[in-house]
Short mmCIF file of C-alpha atoms and ligand atoms in Angstrom, two decimals:
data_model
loop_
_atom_site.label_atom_id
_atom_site.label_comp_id
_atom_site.label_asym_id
_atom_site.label_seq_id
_atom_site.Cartn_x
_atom_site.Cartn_y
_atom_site.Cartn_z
CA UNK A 1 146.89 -93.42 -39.52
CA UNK A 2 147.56 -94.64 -43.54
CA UNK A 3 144.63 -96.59 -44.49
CA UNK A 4 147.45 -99.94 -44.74
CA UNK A 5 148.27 -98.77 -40.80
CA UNK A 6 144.74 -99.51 -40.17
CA UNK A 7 144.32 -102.79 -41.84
CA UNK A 8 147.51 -103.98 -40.17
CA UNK A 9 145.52 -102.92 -36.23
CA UNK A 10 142.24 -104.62 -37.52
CA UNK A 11 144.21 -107.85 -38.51
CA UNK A 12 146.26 -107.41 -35.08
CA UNK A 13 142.63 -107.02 -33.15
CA UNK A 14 141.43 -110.07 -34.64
CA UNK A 15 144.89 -112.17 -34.19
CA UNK A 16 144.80 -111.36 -30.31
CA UNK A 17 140.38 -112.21 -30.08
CA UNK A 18 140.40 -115.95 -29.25
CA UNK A 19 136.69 -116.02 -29.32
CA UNK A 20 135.35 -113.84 -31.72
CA UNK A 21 131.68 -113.02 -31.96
CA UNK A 22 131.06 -110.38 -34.03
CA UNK A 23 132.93 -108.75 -37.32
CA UNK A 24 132.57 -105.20 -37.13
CA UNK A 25 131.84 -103.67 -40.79
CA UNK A 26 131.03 -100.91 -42.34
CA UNK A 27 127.16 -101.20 -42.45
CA UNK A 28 127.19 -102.42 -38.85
CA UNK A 29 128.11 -105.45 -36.45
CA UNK A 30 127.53 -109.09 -37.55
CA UNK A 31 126.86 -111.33 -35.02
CA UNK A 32 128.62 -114.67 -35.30
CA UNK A 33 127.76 -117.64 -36.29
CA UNK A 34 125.52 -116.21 -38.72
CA UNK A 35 123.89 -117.79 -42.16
CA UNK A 36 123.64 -115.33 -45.08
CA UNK A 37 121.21 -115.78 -47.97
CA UNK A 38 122.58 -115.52 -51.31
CA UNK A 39 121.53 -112.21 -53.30
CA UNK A 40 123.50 -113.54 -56.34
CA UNK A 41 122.20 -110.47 -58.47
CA UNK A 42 121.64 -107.87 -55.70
CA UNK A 43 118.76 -109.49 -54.61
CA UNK A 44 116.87 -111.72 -52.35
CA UNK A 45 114.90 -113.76 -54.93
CA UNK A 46 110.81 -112.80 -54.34
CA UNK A 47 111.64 -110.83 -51.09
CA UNK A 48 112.65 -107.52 -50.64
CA UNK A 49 114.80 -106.14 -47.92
CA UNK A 50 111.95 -105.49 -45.44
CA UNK A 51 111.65 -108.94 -45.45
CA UNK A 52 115.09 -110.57 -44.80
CA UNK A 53 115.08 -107.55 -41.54
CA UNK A 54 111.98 -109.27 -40.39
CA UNK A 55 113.56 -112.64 -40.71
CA UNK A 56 116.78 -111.45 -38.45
CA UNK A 57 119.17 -111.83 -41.71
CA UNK A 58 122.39 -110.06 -40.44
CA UNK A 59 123.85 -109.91 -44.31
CA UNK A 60 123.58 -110.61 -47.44
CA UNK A 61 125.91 -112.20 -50.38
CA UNK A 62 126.17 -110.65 -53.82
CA UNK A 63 128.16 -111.81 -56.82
CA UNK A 64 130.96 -109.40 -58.47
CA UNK A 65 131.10 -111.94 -61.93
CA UNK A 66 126.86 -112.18 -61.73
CA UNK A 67 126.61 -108.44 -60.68
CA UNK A 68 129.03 -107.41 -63.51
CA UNK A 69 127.14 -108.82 -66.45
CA UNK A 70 123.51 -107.88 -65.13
CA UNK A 71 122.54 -105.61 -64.46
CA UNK A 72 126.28 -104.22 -64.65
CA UNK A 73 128.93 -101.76 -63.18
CA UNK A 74 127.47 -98.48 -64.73
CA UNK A 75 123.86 -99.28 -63.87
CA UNK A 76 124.85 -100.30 -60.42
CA UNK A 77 126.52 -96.68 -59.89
CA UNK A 78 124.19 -95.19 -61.65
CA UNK A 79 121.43 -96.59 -59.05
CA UNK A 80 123.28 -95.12 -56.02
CA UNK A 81 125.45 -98.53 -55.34
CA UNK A 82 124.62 -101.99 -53.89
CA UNK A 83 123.08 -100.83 -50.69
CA UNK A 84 121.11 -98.45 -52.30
CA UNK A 85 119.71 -100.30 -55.27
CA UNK A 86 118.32 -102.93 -52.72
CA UNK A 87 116.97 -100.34 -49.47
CA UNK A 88 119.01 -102.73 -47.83
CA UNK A 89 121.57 -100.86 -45.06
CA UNK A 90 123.57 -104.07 -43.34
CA UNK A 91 126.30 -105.41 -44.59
CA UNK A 92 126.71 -107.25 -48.05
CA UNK A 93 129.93 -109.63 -48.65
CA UNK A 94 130.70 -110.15 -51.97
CA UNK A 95 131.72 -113.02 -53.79
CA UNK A 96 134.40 -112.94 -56.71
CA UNK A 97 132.65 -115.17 -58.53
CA UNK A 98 135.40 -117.44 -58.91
CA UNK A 99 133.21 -120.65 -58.20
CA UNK A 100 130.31 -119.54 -60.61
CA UNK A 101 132.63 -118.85 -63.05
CA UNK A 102 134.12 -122.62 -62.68
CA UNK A 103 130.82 -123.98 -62.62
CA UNK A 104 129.50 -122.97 -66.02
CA UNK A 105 132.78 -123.77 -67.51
CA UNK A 106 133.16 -126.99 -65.86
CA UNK A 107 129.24 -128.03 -67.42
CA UNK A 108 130.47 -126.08 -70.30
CA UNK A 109 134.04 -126.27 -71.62
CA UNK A 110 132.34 -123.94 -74.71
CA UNK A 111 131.49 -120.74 -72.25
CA UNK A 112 135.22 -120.29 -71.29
CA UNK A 113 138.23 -121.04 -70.08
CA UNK A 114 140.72 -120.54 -66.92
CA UNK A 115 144.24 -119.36 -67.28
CA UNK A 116 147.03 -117.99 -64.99
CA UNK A 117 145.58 -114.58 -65.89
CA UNK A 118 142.67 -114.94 -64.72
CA UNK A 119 138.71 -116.71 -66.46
CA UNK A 120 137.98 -115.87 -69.62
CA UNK A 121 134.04 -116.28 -70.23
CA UNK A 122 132.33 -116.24 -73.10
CA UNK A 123 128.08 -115.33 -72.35
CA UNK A 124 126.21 -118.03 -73.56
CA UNK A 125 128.96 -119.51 -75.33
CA UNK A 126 128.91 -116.46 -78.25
CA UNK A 127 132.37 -114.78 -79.32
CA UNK A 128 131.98 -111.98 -76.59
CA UNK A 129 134.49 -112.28 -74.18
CA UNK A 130 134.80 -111.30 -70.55
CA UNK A 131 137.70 -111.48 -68.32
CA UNK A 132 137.63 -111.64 -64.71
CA UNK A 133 141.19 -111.34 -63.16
CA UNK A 134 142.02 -111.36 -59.76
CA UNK A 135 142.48 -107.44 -59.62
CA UNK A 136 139.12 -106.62 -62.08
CA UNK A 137 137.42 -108.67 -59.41
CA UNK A 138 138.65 -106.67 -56.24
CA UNK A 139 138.43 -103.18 -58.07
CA UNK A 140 134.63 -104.42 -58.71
CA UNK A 141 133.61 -105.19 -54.88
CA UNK A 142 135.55 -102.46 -53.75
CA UNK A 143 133.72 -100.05 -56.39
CA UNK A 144 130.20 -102.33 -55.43
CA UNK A 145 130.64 -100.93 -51.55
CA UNK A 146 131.06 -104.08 -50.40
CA UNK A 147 131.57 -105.00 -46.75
CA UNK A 148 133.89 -107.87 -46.89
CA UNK A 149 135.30 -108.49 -50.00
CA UNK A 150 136.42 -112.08 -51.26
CA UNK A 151 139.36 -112.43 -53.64
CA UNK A 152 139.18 -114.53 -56.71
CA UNK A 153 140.02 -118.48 -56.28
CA UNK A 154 140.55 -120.73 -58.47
CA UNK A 155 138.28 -123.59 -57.30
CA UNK A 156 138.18 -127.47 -57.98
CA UNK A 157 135.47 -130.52 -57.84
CA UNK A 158 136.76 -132.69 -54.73
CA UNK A 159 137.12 -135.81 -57.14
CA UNK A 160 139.80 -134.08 -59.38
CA UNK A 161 142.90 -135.21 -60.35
CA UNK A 162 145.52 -134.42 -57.65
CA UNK A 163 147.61 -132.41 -60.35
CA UNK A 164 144.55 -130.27 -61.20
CA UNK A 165 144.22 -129.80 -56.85
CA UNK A 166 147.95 -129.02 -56.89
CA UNK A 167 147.41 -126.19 -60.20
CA UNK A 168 144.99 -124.79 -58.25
CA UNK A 169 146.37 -124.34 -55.15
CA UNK A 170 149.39 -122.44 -56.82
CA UNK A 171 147.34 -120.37 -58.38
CA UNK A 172 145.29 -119.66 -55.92
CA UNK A 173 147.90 -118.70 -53.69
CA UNK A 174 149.43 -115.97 -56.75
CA UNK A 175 145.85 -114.71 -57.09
CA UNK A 176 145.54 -113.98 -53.66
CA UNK A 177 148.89 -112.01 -53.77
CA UNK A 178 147.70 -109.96 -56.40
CA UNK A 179 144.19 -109.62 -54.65
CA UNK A 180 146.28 -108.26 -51.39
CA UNK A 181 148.24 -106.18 -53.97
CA UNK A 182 145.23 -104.25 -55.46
CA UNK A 183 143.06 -104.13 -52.51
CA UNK A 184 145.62 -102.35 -50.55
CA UNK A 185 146.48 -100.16 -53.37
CA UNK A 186 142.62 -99.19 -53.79
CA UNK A 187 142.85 -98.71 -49.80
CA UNK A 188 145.71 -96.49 -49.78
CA UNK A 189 144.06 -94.37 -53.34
CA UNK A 190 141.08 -93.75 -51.50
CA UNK A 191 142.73 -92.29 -48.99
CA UNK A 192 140.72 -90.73 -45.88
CA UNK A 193 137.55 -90.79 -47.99
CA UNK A 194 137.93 -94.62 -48.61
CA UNK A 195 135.80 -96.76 -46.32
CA UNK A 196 137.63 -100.01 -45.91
CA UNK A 197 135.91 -103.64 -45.92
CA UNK A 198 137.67 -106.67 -44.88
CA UNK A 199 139.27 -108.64 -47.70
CA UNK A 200 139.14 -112.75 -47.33
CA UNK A 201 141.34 -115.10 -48.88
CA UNK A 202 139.86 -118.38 -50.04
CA UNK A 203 141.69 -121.76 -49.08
CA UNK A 204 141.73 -124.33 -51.76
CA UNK A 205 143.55 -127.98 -51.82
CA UNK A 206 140.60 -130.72 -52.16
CA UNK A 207 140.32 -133.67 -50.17
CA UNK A 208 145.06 -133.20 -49.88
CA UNK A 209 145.56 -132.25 -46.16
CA UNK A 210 149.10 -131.55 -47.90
CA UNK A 211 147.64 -129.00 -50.22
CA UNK A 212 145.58 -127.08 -47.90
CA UNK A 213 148.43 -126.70 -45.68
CA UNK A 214 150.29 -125.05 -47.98
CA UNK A 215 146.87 -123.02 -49.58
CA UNK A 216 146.55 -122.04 -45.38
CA UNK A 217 150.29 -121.54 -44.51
CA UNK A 218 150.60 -118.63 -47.49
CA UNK A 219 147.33 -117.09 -47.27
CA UNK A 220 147.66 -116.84 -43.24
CA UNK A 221 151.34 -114.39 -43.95
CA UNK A 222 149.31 -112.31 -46.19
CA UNK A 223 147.48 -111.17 -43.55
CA UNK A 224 143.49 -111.62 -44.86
CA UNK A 225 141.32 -110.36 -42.22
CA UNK A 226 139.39 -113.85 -42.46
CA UNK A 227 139.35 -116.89 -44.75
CA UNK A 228 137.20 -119.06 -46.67
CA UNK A 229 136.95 -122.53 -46.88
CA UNK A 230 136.99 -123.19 -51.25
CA UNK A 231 136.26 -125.96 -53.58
CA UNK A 232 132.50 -128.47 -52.84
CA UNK A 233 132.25 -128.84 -49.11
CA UNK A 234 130.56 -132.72 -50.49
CA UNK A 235 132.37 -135.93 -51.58
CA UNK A 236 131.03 -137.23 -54.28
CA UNK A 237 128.23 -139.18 -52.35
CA UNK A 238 127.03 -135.87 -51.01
CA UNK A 239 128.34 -136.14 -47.55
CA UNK A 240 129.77 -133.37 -45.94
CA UNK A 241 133.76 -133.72 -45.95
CA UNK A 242 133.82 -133.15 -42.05
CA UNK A 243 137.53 -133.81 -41.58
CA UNK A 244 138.84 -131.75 -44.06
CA UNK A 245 136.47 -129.01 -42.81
CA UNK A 246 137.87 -129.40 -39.66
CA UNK A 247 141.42 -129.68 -40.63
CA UNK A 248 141.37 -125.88 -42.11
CA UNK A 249 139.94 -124.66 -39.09
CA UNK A 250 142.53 -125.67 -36.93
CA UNK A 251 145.32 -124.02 -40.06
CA UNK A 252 143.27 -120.70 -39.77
CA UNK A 253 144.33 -118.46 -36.28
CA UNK A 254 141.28 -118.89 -33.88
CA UNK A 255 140.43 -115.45 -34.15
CA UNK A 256 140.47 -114.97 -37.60
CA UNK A 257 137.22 -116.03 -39.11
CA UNK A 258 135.98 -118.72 -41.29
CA UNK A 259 133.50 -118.35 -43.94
CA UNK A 260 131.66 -122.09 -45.11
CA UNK A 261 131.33 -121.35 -48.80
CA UNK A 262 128.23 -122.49 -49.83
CA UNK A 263 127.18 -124.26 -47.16
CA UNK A 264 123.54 -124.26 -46.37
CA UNK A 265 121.67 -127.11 -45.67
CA UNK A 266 120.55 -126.53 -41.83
CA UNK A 267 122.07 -129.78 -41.16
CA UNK A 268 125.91 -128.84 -42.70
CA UNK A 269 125.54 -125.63 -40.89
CA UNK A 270 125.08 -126.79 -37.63
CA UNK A 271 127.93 -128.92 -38.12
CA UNK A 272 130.30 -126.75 -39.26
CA UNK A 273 129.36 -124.15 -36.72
CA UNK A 274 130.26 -127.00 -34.06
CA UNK A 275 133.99 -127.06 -36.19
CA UNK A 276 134.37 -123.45 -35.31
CA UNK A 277 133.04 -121.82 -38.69
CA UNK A 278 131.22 -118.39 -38.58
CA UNK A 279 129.70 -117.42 -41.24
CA UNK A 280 127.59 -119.04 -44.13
CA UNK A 281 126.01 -118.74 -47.44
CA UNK A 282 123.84 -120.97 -49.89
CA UNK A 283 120.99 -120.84 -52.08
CA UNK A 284 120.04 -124.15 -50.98
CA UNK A 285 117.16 -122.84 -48.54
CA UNK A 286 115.61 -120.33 -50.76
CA UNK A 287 115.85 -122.71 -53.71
CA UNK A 288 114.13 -125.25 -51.49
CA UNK A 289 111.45 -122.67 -50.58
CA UNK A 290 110.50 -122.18 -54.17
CA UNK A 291 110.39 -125.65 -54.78
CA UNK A 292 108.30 -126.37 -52.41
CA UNK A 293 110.42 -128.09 -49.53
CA UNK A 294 110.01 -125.96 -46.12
CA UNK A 295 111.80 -126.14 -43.15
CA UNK A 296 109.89 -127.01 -39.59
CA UNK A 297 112.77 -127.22 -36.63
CA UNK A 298 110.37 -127.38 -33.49
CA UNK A 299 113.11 -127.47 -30.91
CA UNK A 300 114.83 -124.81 -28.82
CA UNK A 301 118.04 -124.17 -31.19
CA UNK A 302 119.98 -123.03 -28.15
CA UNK A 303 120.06 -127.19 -27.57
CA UNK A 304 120.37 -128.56 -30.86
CA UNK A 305 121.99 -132.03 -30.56
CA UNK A 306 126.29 -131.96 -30.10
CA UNK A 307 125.80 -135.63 -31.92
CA UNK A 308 126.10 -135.06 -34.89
CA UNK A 309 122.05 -136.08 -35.44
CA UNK A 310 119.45 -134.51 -37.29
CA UNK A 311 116.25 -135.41 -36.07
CA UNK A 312 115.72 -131.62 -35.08
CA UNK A 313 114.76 -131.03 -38.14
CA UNK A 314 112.12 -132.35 -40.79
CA UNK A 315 110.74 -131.20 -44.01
CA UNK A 316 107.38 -130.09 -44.97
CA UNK A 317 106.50 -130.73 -48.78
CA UNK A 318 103.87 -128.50 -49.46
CA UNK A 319 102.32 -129.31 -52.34
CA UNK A 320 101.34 -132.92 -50.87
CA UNK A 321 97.64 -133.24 -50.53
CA UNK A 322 97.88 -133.90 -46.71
CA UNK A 323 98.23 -130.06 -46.35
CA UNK A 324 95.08 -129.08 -48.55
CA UNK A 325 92.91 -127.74 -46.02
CA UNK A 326 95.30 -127.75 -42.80
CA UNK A 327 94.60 -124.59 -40.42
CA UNK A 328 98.14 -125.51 -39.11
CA UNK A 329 100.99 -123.25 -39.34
CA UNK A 330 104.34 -124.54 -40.95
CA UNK A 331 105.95 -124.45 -38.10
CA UNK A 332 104.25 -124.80 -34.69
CA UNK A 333 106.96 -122.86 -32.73
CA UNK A 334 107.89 -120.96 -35.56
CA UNK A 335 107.36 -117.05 -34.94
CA UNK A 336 107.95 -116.02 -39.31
CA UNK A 337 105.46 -113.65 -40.72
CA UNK A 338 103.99 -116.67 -42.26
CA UNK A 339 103.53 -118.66 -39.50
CA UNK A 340 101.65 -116.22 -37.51
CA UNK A 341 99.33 -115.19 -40.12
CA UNK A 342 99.09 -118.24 -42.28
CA UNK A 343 98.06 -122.17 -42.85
CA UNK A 344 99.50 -124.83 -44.33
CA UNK A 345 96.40 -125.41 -46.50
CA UNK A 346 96.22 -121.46 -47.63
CA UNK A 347 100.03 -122.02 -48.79
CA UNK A 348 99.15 -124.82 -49.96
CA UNK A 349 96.68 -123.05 -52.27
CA UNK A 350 99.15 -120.17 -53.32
CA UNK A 351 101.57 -122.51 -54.60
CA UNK A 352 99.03 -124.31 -56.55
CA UNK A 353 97.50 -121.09 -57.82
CA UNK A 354 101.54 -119.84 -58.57
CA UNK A 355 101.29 -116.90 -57.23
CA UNK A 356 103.98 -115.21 -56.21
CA UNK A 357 102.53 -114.61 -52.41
CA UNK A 358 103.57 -118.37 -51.83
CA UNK A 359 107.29 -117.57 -53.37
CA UNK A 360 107.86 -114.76 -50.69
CA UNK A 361 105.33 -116.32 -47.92
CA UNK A 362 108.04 -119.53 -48.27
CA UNK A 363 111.16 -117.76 -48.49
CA UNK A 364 110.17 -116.00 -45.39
CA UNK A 365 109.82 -118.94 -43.63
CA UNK A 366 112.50 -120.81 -44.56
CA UNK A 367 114.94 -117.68 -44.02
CA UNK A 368 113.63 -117.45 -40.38
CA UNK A 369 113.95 -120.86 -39.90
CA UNK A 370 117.63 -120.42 -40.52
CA UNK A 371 118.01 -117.13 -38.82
CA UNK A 372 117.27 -119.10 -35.66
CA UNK A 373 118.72 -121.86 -36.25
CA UNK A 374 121.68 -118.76 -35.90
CA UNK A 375 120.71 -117.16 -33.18
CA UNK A 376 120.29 -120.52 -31.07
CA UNK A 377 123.87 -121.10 -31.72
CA UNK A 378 124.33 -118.11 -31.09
CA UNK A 379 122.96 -118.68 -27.16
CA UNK A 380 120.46 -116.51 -28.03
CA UNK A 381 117.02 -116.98 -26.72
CA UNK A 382 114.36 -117.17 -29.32
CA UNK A 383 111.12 -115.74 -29.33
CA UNK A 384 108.37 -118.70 -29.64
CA UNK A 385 110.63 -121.66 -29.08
CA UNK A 386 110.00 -124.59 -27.23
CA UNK A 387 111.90 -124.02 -23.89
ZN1 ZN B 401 107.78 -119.91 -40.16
#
């Protein structure tokens, strides 16, 4: 069977699964709903890959744009790939970069600029210039080794100007073409030898039901083996923008599925996950560990509230002086390496000391924390919870 053949029985599998559970990849099965820490520059921030296994992290997300300028293409090859350079053998989805990209220019016009050819970025603002186009992105996470692969979208702020939306939803819709184009021609090069990851296209349109419609209606014909939801999941308030989140569920084929771009906070995940979204990513609960702001959810996640409330969960800031001193754990039905083994008040005293044990000890937890948040949506029982 042509490696095109293939893709066309994968997408066929998935169109006919009403209920799908799992993605089947190249570096193994992904169980679904599942959250996936962001490993912007091939890496877990203070944690290796030992340690997001022991959490129960299913995947990981890298950045093409991030990965591309540090440590770059050649050194990544040159250090055995992706999977290699990080021990780390499940699967690793890729982002195009696309969003980062936006976001730096958006804070600052002076770093670059966005055409119909593609972002033109200039590091630090200086008179080096690097393009990304939608085909330099998918020959990068195909070359990277890259599970699923994400093509390059041209992403907007949610309280844009309705002509910008529209812009971007055009050209989103040509750079996915192109994406298809180049992926399948990589596909087909490769030949035999060639392992193939699934390639997602990312919906755009802002807050215009109109405009995602359209973003949906021509991404769904190309035939992506799953979708993303694009553009700030927030209004400008911060809220999550439920009913537009829900809306592209119901344009996207129920067995296709549907990745929440950047959404991380437990609370937004749980949410989504109720809209019919499987898979996640954010920096938002490592970032949080770092900074201090841990996680305790001390219910049975197999019954977290259908409500829409979020008194499940509650935040521990460590570095307040109620914790100097506690022999409690973090979490009380938490069952993390650092739960089991440590206090509040000796975490307490790494963070104060800076050492990077509380930077790892944290992530750990907070990782966990979301890994069963996962696996109690999931319906799967987890060790140490409160039955
Ligand atoms: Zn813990």
């Amino acid at each position: 069977m042509s490696a095109v053949a293939q893709h066309v029985s994968i997408y066929q599998q998935a169109m006919s699964d009403k209920n799908p559970n799992s993605l089947k990849l190249p570096h193994g099965t992904l169980a679904l709903p599942t959250f996936l820490p962001d490993a912007t520059y091939g890496y877990v921030r203070s944690v290796d890959s030992a340690d997001l296994a022991a959490c129960g992290i299913g995947a990981v997300v890298m950045n093409a744009f991030h990965l591309m300028m540090k440590p770059g293409s050649t050194a990544i090859k040159k250090l055995g790939g992706l999977h290699t350079m990080y021990n780390w053998d499940r699967p690793i989805v890729t982002d195009s970069g696309g969003f980062q990209a936006y976001s730096m220019i958006r804070q600052n016009k002076s770093l670059g600029k966005i055409n119909k050819d593609g972002i033109v970025y200039h590091p630090q603002g200086s008179e080096r210039k690097v393009i990304l186009t939608p085909e330099k992105s998918i020959r990068l996470q195909v070359g990277y080794g890259a599970d699923i692969v994400v093509c390059l979208d041209d992403c907007t702020h949610a309280g844009d100007d309705a002509s910008v939306t529209r812009e971007s939803v055009v050209r989103t819709i040509d750079w996915a073409r192109r994406s298809r184009t180049e992926f399948d021609r990589l596909i087909e090069e490769g030949g035999e030898e060639q392992t193939r990851p699934l390639l997602f296209g990312v919906i755009q349109g802002g807050t215009d039901r109109e405009l995602r419609k359209r973003c949906a209606e021509e991404l769904v014909k190309m035939e992506f083996d799953g979708f993303g939801f694009g553009g700030y999941p927030l209004d400008e308030q911060g809220r999550l923008l439920t009913d537009v989140l829900g809306y592209v569920r119901e344009l996207v084929p129920a067995g296709l599925p549907l990745f929440g771009l950047g959404i991380g906070h437990p609370a937004s995940v749980v949410a989504c996950a109720r809209l019919g979204y499987d898979i996640f990513d954010c920096s938002l609960p490592t970032r949080d560990a770092r900074q201090g702001r841990l996680y305790r959810v001390d219910v049975d996640c197999r019954h977290l509230p259908r409500d829409g409330s979020k008194d499940w969960l509650s935040f521990v800031y460590i570095e307040d002086e109620e914790h100097a001193g506690s022999p409690r754990p973090i979490g009380d039905s938490c069952d993390c390496l650092t739960c089991t083994k440590y206090s509040r008040g000796f975490l307490h005293h790494l963070q104060k000391q800076e050492d990077g044990l509380y930077l790892r000890l944290a992530t750990m937890h907070n990782l966990r924390t979301m890994s069963r948040i996962m696996e109690g949506l999931r319906g799967e029982a987890v060790p140490g919870a409160n039955a």
